[in-house]
CSV table of C-alpha atoms in Angstrom, one decimal:
chain,number,residue,atom,x,y,z
A,1,MET,CA,-53.3,-69.0,-58.0
A,2,ASP,CA,-51.9,-68.3,-61.6
A,3,GLU,CA,-49.6,-70.8,-63.3
A,4,SER,CA,-46.6,-68.5,-62.5
A,5,THR,CA,-47.0,-68.7,-58.8
A,6,LYS,CA,-48.0,-72.3,-58.7
A,7,SER,CA,-44.6,-72.9,-60.5
A,8,VAL,CA,-42.5,-70.9,-58.0
A,9,ALA,CA,-44.4,-72.5,-55.0
A,10,LYS,CA,-43.6,-76.0,-56.4
A,11,ALA,CA,-40.1,-75.1,-56.9
A,12,ALA,CA,-39.7,-73.7,-53.3
A,13,GLU,CA,-41.2,-76.8,-52.1
A,14,GLU,CA,-38.6,-79.0,-54.1
A,15,VAL,CA,-35.7,-76.8,-52.9
A,16,ALA,CA,-37.1,-76.6,-49.3
A,17,LYS,CA,-36.7,-80.5,-49.3
A,18,THR,CA,-33.4,-80.4,-50.8
A,19,ALA,CA,-32.3,-77.8,-48.3
A,20,GLY,CA,-33.6,-79.8,-45.4
A,21,LYS,CA,-31.4,-82.9,-46.3
A,22,ALA,CA,-28.2,-80.6,-47.0
A,23,ILE,CA,-28.6,-79.2,-43.7
A,24,ASP,CA,-29.5,-82.2,-41.7
A,25,ALA,CA,-26.6,-84.1,-43.5
A,26,GLY,CA,-24.1,-81.2,-42.6
A,27,ARG,CA,-24.7,-80.7,-39.1
A,28,ALA,CA,-22.6,-83.5,-38.2
A,29,THR,CA,-19.5,-82.2,-40.3
A,30,GLY,CA,-19.7,-78.4,-39.4
A,31,SER,CA,-22.0,-77.4,-42.4
A,32,PHE,CA,-21.9,-73.5,-43.0
A,33,LEU,CA,-25.7,-73.5,-44.0
A,34,ALA,CA,-26.2,-75.6,-40.7
A,35,GLN,CA,-24.6,-72.9,-38.6
A,36,ILE,CA,-26.8,-69.7,-39.8
A,37,VAL,CA,-30.4,-71.7,-40.7
A,38,LYS,CA,-31.5,-72.5,-37.3
A,39,GLU,CA,-35.1,-71.6,-38.0
A,40,PRO,CA,-37.7,-74.3,-38.8
A,41,LEU,CA,-37.9,-75.6,-42.4
A,42,THR,CA,-41.2,-74.4,-43.1
A,43,GLU,CA,-40.3,-70.9,-42.3
A,44,ALA,CA,-37.3,-71.1,-44.9
A,45,ALA,CA,-39.9,-72.5,-47.2
A,46,GLY,CA,-41.9,-69.7,-47.0
A,47,LEU,CA,-39.1,-67.3,-47.7
A,48,LEU,CA,-38.5,-69.4,-50.6
A,49,THR,CA,-41.6,-68.3,-52.3
A,50,ASP,CA,-40.0,-65.1,-53.7
A,51,LYS,CA,-38.0,-65.8,-56.6
A,52,ILE,CA,-34.7,-63.9,-55.6
A,53,LYS,CA,-34.8,-65.6,-52.5
A,54,TYR,CA,-35.2,-68.9,-53.9
A,55,ARG,CA,-32.5,-68.0,-56.4
A,56,ARG,CA,-30.0,-66.8,-53.5
A,57,TRP,CA,-30.8,-70.0,-51.6
A,58,GLU,CA,-29.8,-72.3,-54.8
A,59,ASN,CA,-26.3,-70.3,-54.9
A,60,ALA,CA,-25.9,-70.9,-51.2
A,61,LEU,CA,-26.8,-74.7,-51.5
A,62,ASP,CA,-24.4,-75.0,-54.5
A,63,MET,CA,-21.8,-73.7,-52.4
A,64,GLN,CA,-22.5,-76.0,-49.6
A,65,THR,CA,-22.6,-79.2,-52.1
A,66,ARG,CA,-19.3,-78.3,-53.0
A,67,LEU,CA,-17.8,-77.7,-49.6
A,68,ASP,CA,-19.3,-81.1,-48.9
A,69,GLN,CA,-17.6,-83.0,-51.7
A,70,LYS,CA,-14.4,-81.4,-50.5
A,71,ILE,CA,-14.6,-82.5,-47.1
A,72,ALA,CA,-15.4,-86.0,-48.0
A,73,ALA,CA,-12.3,-85.8,-50.2
A,74,LEU,CA,-9.9,-84.7,-47.5
A,75,GLY,CA,-11.2,-87.3,-45.0
A,76,SER,CA,-9.1,-87.6,-41.7
A,77,ARG,CA,-7.2,-84.4,-43.0
A,78,TYR,CA,-10.5,-82.3,-42.1
A,79,ALA,CA,-11.1,-81.5,-38.8
A,80,PRO,CA,-14.1,-79.3,-38.4
A,81,ARG,CA,-14.0,-76.1,-36.5
A,82,ALA,CA,-16.6,-73.4,-36.0
A,83,VAL,CA,-16.3,-70.2,-37.8
A,84,PRO,CA,-17.4,-67.0,-36.2
A,85,MET,CA,-20.8,-65.5,-37.6
A,86,GLY,CA,-19.2,-62.4,-38.2
A,87,VAL,CA,-17.3,-64.0,-41.2
A,88,SER,CA,-19.7,-67.2,-41.9
A,89,VAL,CA,-22.8,-64.8,-42.4
A,90,PRO,CA,-21.1,-62.4,-44.8
A,91,LEU,CA,-19.5,-65.4,-46.5
A,92,ILE,CA,-22.9,-67.1,-46.8
A,93,GLU,CA,-24.6,-63.6,-48.0
A,94,ALA,CA,-22.0,-63.1,-50.6
A,95,VAL,CA,-22.4,-66.8,-52.1
A,96,SER,CA,-26.1,-66.2,-52.1
A,97,LEU,CA,-25.7,-63.3,-54.5
A,98,GLU,CA,-23.0,-65.2,-56.9
A,99,ASP,CA,-24.1,-66.0,-60.3
A,100,SER,CA,-20.9,-67.5,-61.5
A,101,GLY,CA,-20.0,-71.3,-60.5
A,102,GLU,CA,-16.3,-70.6,-61.0
A,103,VAL,CA,-16.3,-68.1,-58.5
A,104,ARG,CA,-18.6,-70.3,-56.1
A,105,GLU,CA,-16.0,-72.8,-56.3
A,106,LEU,CA,-13.4,-70.1,-54.8
A,107,TRP,CA,-16.0,-69.6,-52.0
A,108,ALA,CA,-16.3,-73.2,-51.4
A,109,ASN,CA,-12.3,-73.5,-50.8
A,110,LEU,CA,-12.5,-70.4,-48.8
A,111,ALA,CA,-15.2,-71.9,-46.5
A,112,LEU,CA,-13.0,-75.2,-46.3
A,113,SER,CA,-10.1,-73.3,-45.3
A,114,PHE,CA,-11.9,-71.4,-42.8
A,115,SER,CA,-13.5,-74.4,-41.2
A,116,ASN,CA,-10.5,-76.7,-41.4
A,117,ALA,CA,-8.6,-76.7,-38.2
A,118,GLN,CA,-6.0,-79.0,-39.9
A,119,GLY,CA,-3.9,-76.7,-42.0
A,120,GLY,CA,-6.7,-74.0,-43.0
A,121,ALA,CA,-6.5,-70.3,-43.1
A,122,LEU,CA,-7.8,-68.6,-39.9
A,123,PRO,CA,-11.2,-66.9,-40.5
A,124,ASN,CA,-10.7,-63.7,-41.9
A,125,LYS,CA,-13.3,-60.9,-42.7
A,126,ALA,CA,-10.8,-59.2,-45.1
A,127,PHE,CA,-10.6,-62.1,-47.4
A,128,VAL,CA,-14.4,-62.3,-47.3
A,129,ALA,CA,-14.7,-58.7,-48.3
A,130,ALA,CA,-12.2,-58.9,-51.1
A,131,LEU,CA,-13.6,-62.1,-52.6
A,132,SER,CA,-17.3,-60.6,-52.5
A,133,GLU,CA,-16.2,-57.3,-54.4
A,134,MET,CA,-14.7,-59.1,-57.3
A,135,SER,CA,-16.3,-59.6,-60.7
A,136,SER,CA,-16.1,-63.0,-62.4
A,137,LEU,CA,-13.6,-61.4,-64.6
A,138,ASP,CA,-11.6,-60.0,-61.5
A,139,ALA,CA,-11.6,-63.6,-60.1
A,140,LEU,CA,-10.4,-64.8,-63.2
A,141,ILE,CA,-7.2,-62.7,-63.4
A,142,PHE,CA,-6.8,-63.3,-59.9
A,143,ASN,CA,-6.8,-67.1,-59.8
A,144,ASN,CA,-4.6,-67.5,-63.3
A,145,VAL,CA,-1.9,-64.7,-61.9
A,146,TYR,CA,-1.4,-66.5,-58.7
A,147,SER,CA,-1.6,-69.9,-60.1
A,148,THR,CA,1.1,-69.0,-62.4
A,149,PRO,CA,4.7,-70.5,-60.9
A,150,GLU,CA,7.1,-68.0,-59.9
A,151,ALA,CA,4.4,-64.8,-60.1
A,152,ASP,CA,5.5,-63.7,-56.9
A,153,THR,CA,9.2,-63.0,-58.1
A,154,HIS,CA,8.5,-61.6,-61.7
A,155,CYS,CA,7.0,-58.2,-63.1
A,156,ILE,CA,3.6,-59.5,-65.1
A,157,LEU,CA,2.5,-58.0,-68.3
A,158,ALA,CA,-1.2,-57.7,-68.5
A,159,ALA,CA,-1.5,-57.4,-72.2
A,160,GLN,CA,-2.8,-60.7,-72.6
A,161,LEU,CA,-4.8,-61.2,-69.5
A,162,PRO,CA,-6.8,-63.1,-68.5
A,163,ALA,CA,-6.1,-65.8,-71.2
A,164,ILE,CA,-2.0,-65.4,-71.3
A,165,VAL,CA,0.3,-64.6,-67.8
A,166,GLU,CA,3.5,-63.3,-69.2
A,167,PHE,CA,6.7,-62.1,-67.4
A,168,GLU,CA,8.8,-59.0,-68.7
A,169,LEU,CA,12.2,-60.5,-69.1
A,170,PRO,CA,15.2,-58.5,-68.4
A,171,LYS,CA,16.2,-56.0,-71.6
A,172,GLN,CA,18.5,-57.7,-73.8
A,173,SER,CA,19.8,-54.1,-75.4
A,174,GLU,CA,19.7,-50.5,-74.0
A,175,THR,CA,16.7,-50.2,-76.2
A,176,LEU,CA,13.4,-49.8,-73.9
A,177,THR,CA,10.1,-50.6,-75.3
A,178,LYS,CA,6.8,-49.8,-73.8
A,179,PRO,CA,4.4,-52.6,-72.7
A,180,LYS,CA,1.5,-53.0,-74.4
A,181,GLN,CA,-1.7,-51.7,-72.6
A,182,PRO,CA,-4.4,-54.6,-71.6
A,183,SER,CA,-8.0,-54.3,-72.8
A,184,ILE,CA,-10.4,-51.8,-71.3
A,185,GLU,CA,-12.0,-54.4,-69.4
A,186,VAL,CA,-9.1,-56.1,-68.1
A,187,GLY,CA,-7.9,-52.7,-67.0
A,188,LEU,CA,-10.8,-52.0,-65.2
A,189,ALA,CA,-10.4,-55.4,-63.4
A,190,ILE,CA,-6.8,-54.8,-62.4
A,191,ALA,CA,-7.8,-51.4,-60.9
A,192,ASN,CA,-10.4,-53.1,-59.0
A,193,LEU,CA,-7.7,-55.8,-57.8
A,194,PHE,CA,-5.5,-53.1,-56.8
A,195,ARG,CA,-8.0,-51.3,-55.0
A,196,LEU,CA,-8.8,-54.7,-53.1
A,197,GLN,CA,-4.7,-54.8,-52.6
A,198,CYS,CA,-4.7,-58.3,-54.4
A,199,LEU,CA,-2.6,-56.7,-57.3
A,200,GLN,CA,0.1,-53.9,-57.3
A,201,THR,CA,0.5,-51.7,-60.4
A,202,ALA,CA,3.5,-50.1,-61.6
A,203,LYS,CA,4.4,-46.2,-61.4
A,204,TYR,CA,6.6,-44.6,-63.5
A,205,MET,CA,8.9,-41.8,-62.2
A,206,GLY,CA,6.4,-41.3,-59.5
A,207,GLY,CA,3.4,-40.6,-61.9
A,208,PRO,CA,0.0,-42.3,-62.3
A,209,ASP,CA,-0.6,-46.1,-61.9
A,210,VAL,CA,0.4,-48.2,-64.8
A,211,TYR,CA,-1.7,-50.9,-65.7
A,212,SER,CA,0.5,-52.9,-68.5
A,213,THR,CA,2.8,-54.3,-65.6
A,214,ILE,CA,1.6,-55.5,-62.1
A,215,TYR,CA,2.8,-57.3,-59.2
A,216,THR,CA,1.4,-60.0,-56.6
A,217,THR,CA,0.9,-58.5,-53.2
A,218,HIS,CA,1.3,-60.2,-49.7
A,219,PHE,CA,-2.5,-59.8,-49.1
A,220,GLY,CA,-3.1,-61.2,-52.6
A,221,ARG,CA,-1.1,-64.4,-52.2
A,222,ALA,CA,-2.7,-65.1,-48.8
A,223,LEU,CA,-6.1,-64.8,-49.9
A,224,PHE,CA,-5.2,-67.0,-53.1
A,225,ASP,CA,-3.8,-69.7,-50.7
A,226,ALA,CA,-6.6,-69.7,-48.6
A,227,CYS,CA,-9.1,-70.2,-51.9
A,228,ALA,CA,-7.1,-72.5,-53.5
A,229,ALA,CA,-8.5,-76.1,-53.7
A,230,PRO,CA,-6.7,-78.6,-51.5
A,231,LEU,CA,-3.9,-80.9,-52.5
């Protein structure tokens, strides 16, 4: 066995121990991973000898750790409920492929919302599908737009996204000025969020979509509320 193989095997052994503790501790509180990982841990450890699967398992465990901390913080405001496998399995699959810690935080909030019978959102496949198709930039824009007060009642200028969310103010004169266009990367992110029904673009005179001004959507607001950190 060469050194590279030994190091991977050692890492797999360590994460398997951690995984076992996380799953055992989480069963009492309705752990997402415990709902899915039912095979003996030795079998899971065997899978982890593959580097890619090991990384995916790490990502899933990171989400579970975040979720456990949120459950502990809610205390009596959390009442666990089972999440259907048709929702929980795609959620864990998507989390395991997510490299961004910021996006895994949104996943943890969504898992918390789905699994909390006290005030959480009902498990929704469409929410999982939409979040799984967001890049880290998409998620940043989505989060910044919807966390801005009064975003639902104003036209949003996209030129300075994601750093700044500004509104289009009523014209003070009859002179019309064309809003500045966002960067290419932001424009592509807006296009994807539009495809996912998380943002609405403007249209001029029935023509093509205009990415310089955007609006929130009913679906986007519902998804954001489900992914927002509990108060």
